[in-house]
Amino acid sequence: MPLSYISRRLFHLLLILLGVSVLVFLMLRMIPGDPAQLLLGEYARPEELARLRTQLGLDRSYPIQYGIYLQSILRGDFGTSVRTGAPVVDEIGVRLLATIELSLAAMFIATLLGIVAGVISAVKQYSVFDYGSMFLALIGVSMPIFWLGLMLIYLLAVKFPILPMMGRISMGLEAPAVTGLVVVDTLIAGQLGACGDALRHLLLPACTLATIPMAIVARITRSSMLEVLNQDYVRTARAKGLGEAVVILRHALRNAFLPVVTVLGLNLGLLLGGAVLTETIFSWPGLGRYVVDSLMGRDYAAVQGCILIFAVLMALINLIVDLLYVLLDPRIRVHA
């Protein structure tokens, strides 16, 4: 893979992140309301408000504020939360790991079930399984996440108390701080009971979050597989006497996987940045809830840091998808 291609993509990534930082900085300051007034209350004295605005740097011009903000980012300093008084980097780090754990679990479920359903539907086109899986995929795309989450809580946590309805692990159990991913940390420590408990806590929110991407992956996989199965090289492979499983997995699925890779990358980015409703419903201490709370509290430093992290993750995922394209398709490799 040419280094020039990777360097071009990295340069584009830096430009995107710079543009995102400018847009977030300006849009937050267009929100009505005075952060100093919000923090000190309605009856704060003018001198107190002026002192806090000076302390937060809100009395300076926008270019100066943005310049200070950009210098801080380059040093790895996202500022201090005006709500909690803690460094934003520390608060984002803890909550980001919780969101990553939830998003990866949801993406694993969506990828596994979506690809299997899509491949079987394509191989058994117009069968009962094909119609049934595509009907369920349509329902999955159309179903509101908050409604599905509440229904799952009612059925599996209230009506039939099989799974816990909130949190990452039960009270009284602790996971050693190694990676920040509770399931992984308990597994590394050999705490199988705590690991099982963490998996039970993870199952409901992960299944809720996986519904829409699973439906999309299933439909895209089916469509791409149907197109590939009609190609000449697939018919040639069958004519050579290769087994159906070899034809499907080695010849058809690999070539049908390019559109699926794109969908997986986009959906993973959306899951990382859009798990707000799921985290709120299941009281999951992730980054989505932190953004909402910070936005309501006019916590500029926290909101700017969170959105910048989301932008970095989305840009990195798109970069990885582009690189996978080059690896999977030799035709793209030639022109890279």
Short mmCIF file of C-alpha atoms in Angstrom, two decimals:
data_model
loop_
_atom_site.label_atom_id
_atom_site.label_comp_id
_atom_site.label_asym_id
_atom_site.label_seq_id
_atom_site.Cartn_x
_atom_site.Cartn_y
_atom_site.Cartn_z
CA MET A 1 0.00 0.00 0.00
CA PRO A 2 1.57 3.35 -1.07
CA LEU A 3 2.65 5.62 1.75
CA SER A 4 1.57 8.61 -0.34
CA TYR A 5 -2.03 7.39 -0.20
CA ILE A 6 -1.92 7.06 3.60
CA SER A 7 -0.27 10.46 4.00
CA ARG A 8 -2.93 12.10 1.80
CA ARG A 9 -5.69 10.54 3.85
CA LEU A 10 -4.07 11.67 7.11
CA PHE A 11 -3.73 15.21 5.76
CA HIS A 12 -7.42 15.25 4.82
CA LEU A 13 -8.24 13.95 8.31
CA LEU A 14 -6.39 16.86 9.93
CA LEU A 15 -8.25 19.37 7.75
CA ILE A 16 -11.58 17.79 8.69
CA LEU A 17 -10.77 17.94 12.39
CA LEU A 18 -9.72 21.59 12.10
CA GLY A 19 -13.00 22.41 10.38
CA VAL A 20 -14.99 20.52 13.01
CA SER A 21 -13.26 22.40 15.82
CA VAL A 22 -14.14 25.75 14.22
CA LEU A 23 -17.79 24.80 13.64
CA VAL A 24 -18.27 23.44 17.16
CA PHE A 25 -16.63 26.50 18.69
CA LEU A 26 -18.90 28.91 16.79
CA MET A 27 -22.13 26.92 17.12
CA LEU A 28 -21.83 26.57 20.88
CA ARG A 29 -21.44 30.29 21.27
CA MET A 30 -24.54 30.90 19.16
CA ILE A 31 -26.70 29.04 21.71
CA PRO A 32 -28.85 31.54 23.65
CA GLY A 33 -27.97 32.02 27.27
CA ASP A 34 -25.06 33.16 29.39
CA PRO A 35 -22.93 30.34 30.85
CA ALA A 36 -21.88 32.55 33.76
CA GLN A 37 -25.50 33.40 34.57
CA LEU A 38 -26.46 29.75 34.34
CA LEU A 39 -23.68 28.67 36.70
CA LEU A 40 -24.14 31.40 39.32
CA GLY A 41 -27.91 31.53 39.21
CA GLU A 42 -30.53 34.12 38.44
CA TYR A 43 -29.75 36.40 41.36
CA ALA A 44 -25.97 36.60 40.92
CA ARG A 45 -24.44 40.06 41.29
CA PRO A 46 -22.96 41.79 38.22
CA GLU A 47 -19.43 41.81 39.67
CA GLU A 48 -19.62 38.06 40.28
CA LEU A 49 -20.79 37.50 36.70
CA ALA A 50 -17.97 39.67 35.35
CA ARG A 51 -15.39 37.83 37.44
CA LEU A 52 -16.57 34.41 36.20
CA ARG A 53 -16.68 35.54 32.56
CA THR A 54 -13.08 36.72 32.91
CA GLN A 55 -12.09 33.46 34.56
CA LEU A 56 -13.68 31.44 31.72
CA GLY A 57 -12.27 33.73 29.05
CA LEU A 58 -15.75 34.68 27.80
CA ASP A 59 -14.94 38.41 27.87
CA ARG A 60 -12.42 38.05 25.03
CA SER A 61 -13.07 38.12 21.31
CA TYR A 62 -13.97 34.92 19.46
CA PRO A 63 -10.66 34.68 17.54
CA ILE A 64 -8.67 34.96 20.77
CA GLN A 65 -10.93 32.41 22.49
CA TYR A 66 -10.52 29.99 19.58
CA GLY A 67 -6.75 30.49 19.47
CA ILE A 68 -6.46 29.67 23.18
CA TYR A 69 -8.74 26.66 22.69
CA LEU A 70 -6.68 25.36 19.75
CA GLN A 71 -3.40 25.72 21.65
CA SER A 72 -4.88 23.79 24.56
CA ILE A 73 -6.04 20.96 22.27
CA LEU A 74 -2.60 20.65 20.71
CA ARG A 75 -1.18 20.24 24.23
CA GLY A 76 -3.77 17.54 24.98
CA ASP A 77 -5.63 19.81 27.39
CA PHE A 78 -9.39 20.00 26.76
CA GLY A 79 -9.93 22.37 29.67
CA THR A 80 -11.81 21.99 32.94
CA SER A 81 -15.49 21.24 33.31
CA VAL A 82 -17.30 24.19 34.85
CA ARG A 83 -19.95 21.82 36.23
CA THR A 84 -17.72 19.35 38.06
CA GLY A 85 -14.37 21.14 38.27
CA ALA A 86 -12.58 18.04 36.92
CA PRO A 87 -10.36 17.94 33.81
CA VAL A 88 -12.46 17.23 30.73
CA VAL A 89 -9.90 14.70 29.43
CA ASP A 90 -10.32 12.53 32.53
CA GLU A 91 -14.11 12.64 32.41
CA ILE A 92 -14.19 11.88 28.69
CA GLY A 93 -11.74 9.01 29.10
CA VAL A 94 -13.89 7.12 31.60
CA ARG A 95 -17.15 7.66 29.71
CA LEU A 96 -15.65 7.03 26.28
CA LEU A 97 -14.57 3.53 27.32
CA ALA A 98 -18.11 2.74 28.46
CA THR A 99 -19.49 3.93 25.12
CA ILE A 100 -16.86 1.97 23.19
CA GLU A 101 -17.74 -1.21 25.10
CA LEU A 102 -21.45 -0.77 24.35
CA SER A 103 -20.87 0.15 20.70
CA LEU A 104 -18.48 -2.75 20.04
CA ALA A 105 -20.91 -5.22 21.61
CA ALA A 106 -23.78 -3.82 19.53
CA MET A 107 -21.65 -3.88 16.38
CA PHE A 108 -20.62 -7.49 17.02
CA ILE A 109 -24.26 -8.55 17.32
CA ALA A 110 -25.30 -6.52 14.26
CA THR A 111 -22.41 -7.80 12.12
CA LEU A 112 -22.76 -11.46 13.03
CA LEU A 113 -26.54 -11.72 12.72
CA GLY A 114 -26.82 -9.27 9.82
CA ILE A 115 -24.23 -10.99 7.62
CA VAL A 116 -25.57 -14.48 8.37
CA ALA A 117 -29.15 -13.39 7.63
CA GLY A 118 -28.11 -11.57 4.45
CA VAL A 119 -26.07 -14.48 3.07
CA ILE A 120 -28.77 -17.07 3.77
CA SER A 121 -31.44 -14.80 2.28
CA ALA A 122 -29.39 -14.37 -0.90
CA VAL A 123 -28.62 -18.08 -1.24
CA LYS A 124 -32.25 -19.02 -0.56
CA GLN A 125 -33.82 -16.17 -2.50
CA TYR A 126 -37.64 -15.99 -2.43
CA SER A 127 -37.79 -18.58 0.33
CA VAL A 128 -39.75 -18.23 3.57
CA PHE A 129 -36.50 -17.32 5.37
CA ASP A 130 -35.75 -14.64 2.77
CA TYR A 131 -39.14 -12.97 3.09
CA GLY A 132 -39.17 -13.32 6.88
CA SER A 133 -35.66 -11.92 7.46
CA MET A 134 -36.19 -8.98 5.11
CA PHE A 135 -39.54 -8.21 6.76
CA LEU A 136 -37.84 -8.21 10.17
CA ALA A 137 -35.05 -6.03 8.76
CA LEU A 138 -37.64 -3.51 7.59
CA ILE A 139 -39.20 -3.47 11.04
CA GLY A 140 -35.75 -3.08 12.63
CA VAL A 141 -34.94 -0.02 10.52
CA SER A 142 -38.32 1.58 11.24
CA MET A 143 -38.51 0.87 14.98
CA PRO A 144 -37.73 3.77 17.36
CA ILE A 145 -34.80 2.92 19.60
CA PHE A 146 -36.32 4.44 22.74
CA TRP A 147 -39.54 2.42 22.30
CA LEU A 148 -37.65 -0.84 21.73
CA GLY A 149 -35.45 -0.20 24.76
CA LEU A 150 -38.43 0.44 27.02
CA MET A 151 -40.23 -2.66 25.73
CA LEU A 152 -37.17 -4.85 26.33
CA ILE A 153 -36.84 -3.46 29.85
CA TYR A 154 -40.50 -4.18 30.55
CA LEU A 155 -40.42 -7.72 29.13
CA LEU A 156 -36.98 -8.97 30.19
CA ALA A 157 -36.29 -6.93 33.34
CA VAL A 158 -39.73 -6.23 34.87
CA LYS A 159 -42.31 -8.73 33.61
CA PHE A 160 -39.82 -11.60 33.41
CA PRO A 161 -36.77 -10.52 35.49
CA ILE A 162 -34.13 -12.30 33.43
CA LEU A 163 -31.70 -9.45 32.77
CA PRO A 164 -30.76 -6.31 34.74
CA MET A 165 -32.19 -3.06 33.44
CA MET A 166 -29.39 -0.56 34.16
CA GLY A 167 -25.72 -0.04 34.93
CA ARG A 168 -22.58 -1.90 33.84
CA ILE A 169 -22.16 -4.29 36.79
CA SER A 170 -24.09 -5.18 39.92
CA MET A 171 -23.46 -3.40 43.21
CA GLY A 172 -20.93 -5.23 45.34
CA LEU A 173 -18.93 -6.39 42.34
CA GLU A 174 -15.88 -4.48 41.13
CA ALA A 175 -13.86 -4.80 37.95
CA PRO A 176 -10.10 -4.18 38.07
CA ALA A 177 -9.10 -1.08 36.10
CA VAL A 178 -7.00 -2.46 33.26
CA THR A 179 -8.58 -1.50 29.92
CA GLY A 180 -11.68 0.30 31.20
CA LEU A 181 -13.89 -2.28 29.48
CA VAL A 182 -15.66 -4.08 32.31
CA VAL A 183 -16.21 -7.37 30.46
CA VAL A 184 -12.58 -7.54 29.32
CA ASP A 185 -11.16 -6.50 32.69
CA THR A 186 -13.13 -9.10 34.65
CA LEU A 187 -12.14 -11.75 32.12
CA ILE A 188 -8.45 -10.83 32.39
CA ALA A 189 -8.66 -10.98 36.19
CA GLY A 190 -10.27 -14.42 36.00
CA GLN A 191 -13.43 -13.19 37.74
CA LEU A 192 -15.82 -15.32 35.69
CA GLY A 193 -18.80 -14.56 37.89
CA ALA A 194 -18.30 -10.80 37.56
CA CYS A 195 -17.67 -11.23 33.82
CA GLY A 196 -20.97 -13.05 33.41
CA ASP A 197 -22.72 -10.33 35.42
CA ALA A 198 -21.19 -7.61 33.21
CA LEU A 199 -22.30 -9.49 30.08
CA ARG A 200 -25.85 -9.69 31.43
CA HIS A 201 -25.84 -5.93 32.04
CA LEU A 202 -24.47 -5.37 28.53
CA LEU A 203 -26.93 -7.58 26.66
CA LEU A 204 -30.10 -5.46 26.76
CA PRO A 205 -28.57 -2.10 25.73
CA ALA A 206 -26.34 -3.79 23.12
CA CYS A 207 -29.29 -5.60 21.52
CA THR A 208 -31.30 -2.38 21.52
CA LEU A 209 -28.48 -0.40 19.92
CA ALA A 210 -27.76 -3.19 17.39
CA THR A 211 -31.28 -3.27 15.91
CA ILE A 212 -30.92 -0.64 13.19
CA PRO A 213 -27.36 -1.49 12.04
CA MET A 214 -28.24 -5.21 12.02
CA ALA A 215 -31.18 -4.56 9.70
CA ILE A 216 -29.05 -2.38 7.40
CA VAL A 217 -26.20 -4.92 7.27
CA ALA A 218 -28.64 -7.74 6.45
CA ARG A 219 -30.22 -5.87 3.56
CA ILE A 220 -26.91 -4.66 2.12
CA THR A 221 -25.35 -8.14 2.42
CA ARG A 222 -28.31 -9.75 0.67
CA SER A 223 -28.26 -7.23 -2.18
CA SER A 224 -24.51 -7.49 -2.68
CA MET A 225 -24.52 -11.29 -2.52
CA LEU A 226 -27.30 -11.54 -5.10
CA GLU A 227 -25.28 -9.40 -7.48
CA VAL A 228 -22.11 -11.46 -6.97
CA LEU A 229 -23.84 -14.85 -7.23
CA ASN A 230 -24.88 -14.03 -10.79
CA GLN A 231 -21.31 -13.34 -11.91
CA ASP A 232 -19.49 -15.62 -14.37
CA TYR A 233 -16.66 -16.56 -11.99
CA VAL A 234 -19.18 -17.93 -9.47
CA ARG A 235 -20.79 -20.10 -12.13
CA THR A 236 -17.30 -21.22 -13.20
CA ALA A 237 -16.42 -22.18 -9.63
CA ARG A 238 -19.58 -24.28 -9.42
CA ALA A 239 -18.84 -25.86 -12.80
CA LYS A 240 -15.44 -26.96 -11.49
CA GLY A 241 -17.23 -29.02 -8.87
CA LEU A 242 -16.39 -26.91 -5.85
CA GLY A 243 -18.66 -27.35 -2.86
CA GLU A 244 -21.41 -24.80 -2.32
CA ALA A 245 -19.91 -23.69 0.99
CA VAL A 246 -16.54 -23.00 -0.69
CA VAL A 247 -18.21 -21.08 -3.51
CA ILE A 248 -20.24 -18.96 -1.10
CA LEU A 249 -17.57 -18.24 1.51
CA ARG A 250 -14.38 -18.08 -0.54
CA HIS A 251 -15.53 -16.66 -3.86
CA ALA A 252 -18.85 -14.87 -3.40
CA LEU A 253 -18.73 -13.45 0.11
CA ARG A 254 -15.27 -11.90 -0.19
CA ASN A 255 -16.22 -9.99 -3.33
CA ALA A 256 -19.59 -9.02 -1.89
CA PHE A 257 -17.98 -7.68 1.25
CA LEU A 258 -16.88 -4.26 -0.06
CA PRO A 259 -20.27 -2.52 0.35
CA VAL A 260 -20.70 -4.30 3.68
CA VAL A 261 -17.37 -2.91 4.94
CA THR A 262 -18.56 0.61 4.15
CA VAL A 263 -21.83 0.07 6.00
CA LEU A 264 -20.06 -1.46 8.99
CA GLY A 265 -17.66 1.47 9.24
CA LEU A 266 -20.38 4.10 8.98
CA ASN A 267 -22.61 2.31 11.47
CA LEU A 268 -19.80 1.90 14.00
CA GLY A 269 -19.14 5.63 13.81
CA LEU A 270 -22.83 6.37 14.25
CA LEU A 271 -23.07 3.99 17.20
CA LEU A 272 -20.14 5.67 18.95
CA GLY A 273 -21.63 9.10 18.47
CA GLY A 274 -25.34 8.35 18.64
CA ALA A 275 -25.90 6.10 21.64
CA VAL A 276 -27.49 8.92 23.67
CA LEU A 277 -30.99 7.44 23.87
CA THR A 278 -29.78 3.95 24.67
CA GLU A 279 -27.38 5.19 27.35
CA THR A 280 -30.15 7.31 28.89
CA ILE A 281 -32.75 4.53 28.94
CA PHE A 282 -30.40 1.96 30.46
CA SER A 283 -28.49 4.42 32.72
CA TRP A 284 -25.29 3.52 30.90
CA PRO A 285 -22.51 5.91 32.02
CA GLY A 286 -21.29 6.69 28.52
CA LEU A 287 -20.22 9.73 26.58
CA GLY A 288 -23.62 10.38 25.03
CA ARG A 289 -25.26 11.19 28.35
CA TYR A 290 -22.26 13.30 29.30
CA VAL A 291 -22.65 15.41 26.15
CA VAL A 292 -26.33 16.05 26.83
CA ASP A 293 -25.72 17.01 30.47
CA SER A 294 -22.84 19.29 29.45
CA LEU A 295 -24.88 20.92 26.72
CA MET A 296 -27.74 21.67 29.10
CA GLY A 297 -25.25 23.18 31.53
CA ARG A 298 -23.49 25.32 28.86
CA ASP A 299 -20.25 23.51 29.70
CA TYR A 300 -18.34 24.65 26.60
CA ALA A 301 -15.11 22.82 27.36
CA ALA A 302 -16.86 19.47 27.91
CA VAL A 303 -19.08 19.73 24.82
CA GLN A 304 -16.22 20.83 22.57
CA GLY A 305 -14.03 18.00 23.83
CA CYS A 306 -16.73 15.36 23.34
CA ILE A 307 -17.66 16.42 19.82
CA LEU A 308 -13.99 16.64 18.84
CA ILE A 309 -13.48 13.08 20.14
CA PHE A 310 -16.50 11.91 18.13
CA ALA A 311 -15.07 13.59 15.04
CA VAL A 312 -11.67 11.93 15.56
CA LEU A 313 -13.27 8.51 15.95
CA MET A 314 -15.45 8.97 12.87
CA ALA A 315 -12.50 10.17 10.79
CA LEU A 316 -10.31 7.28 11.94
CA ILE A 317 -13.05 4.76 11.15
CA ASN A 318 -13.44 6.22 7.65
CA LEU A 319 -9.67 6.04 7.19
CA ILE A 320 -9.64 2.37 8.25
CA VAL A 321 -12.52 1.63 5.85
CA ASP A 322 -10.61 3.26 2.98
CA LEU A 323 -7.51 1.21 3.80
CA LEU A 324 -9.57 -1.99 3.95
CA TYR A 325 -10.96 -1.12 0.53
CA VAL A 326 -7.43 -0.96 -0.83
CA LEU A 327 -6.57 -4.32 0.75
CA LEU A 328 -9.73 -6.10 -0.38
CA ASP A 329 -9.95 -4.81 -3.95
CA PRO A 330 -6.78 -5.02 -6.11
CA ARG A 331 -8.32 -2.59 -8.61
CA ILE A 332 -8.38 0.16 -6.00
CA ARG A 333 -4.84 -0.78 -4.94
CA VAL A 334 -3.57 0.00 -8.47
CA HIS A 335 -5.00 3.53 -8.46
CA ALA A 336 -4.23 4.34 -4.81
#
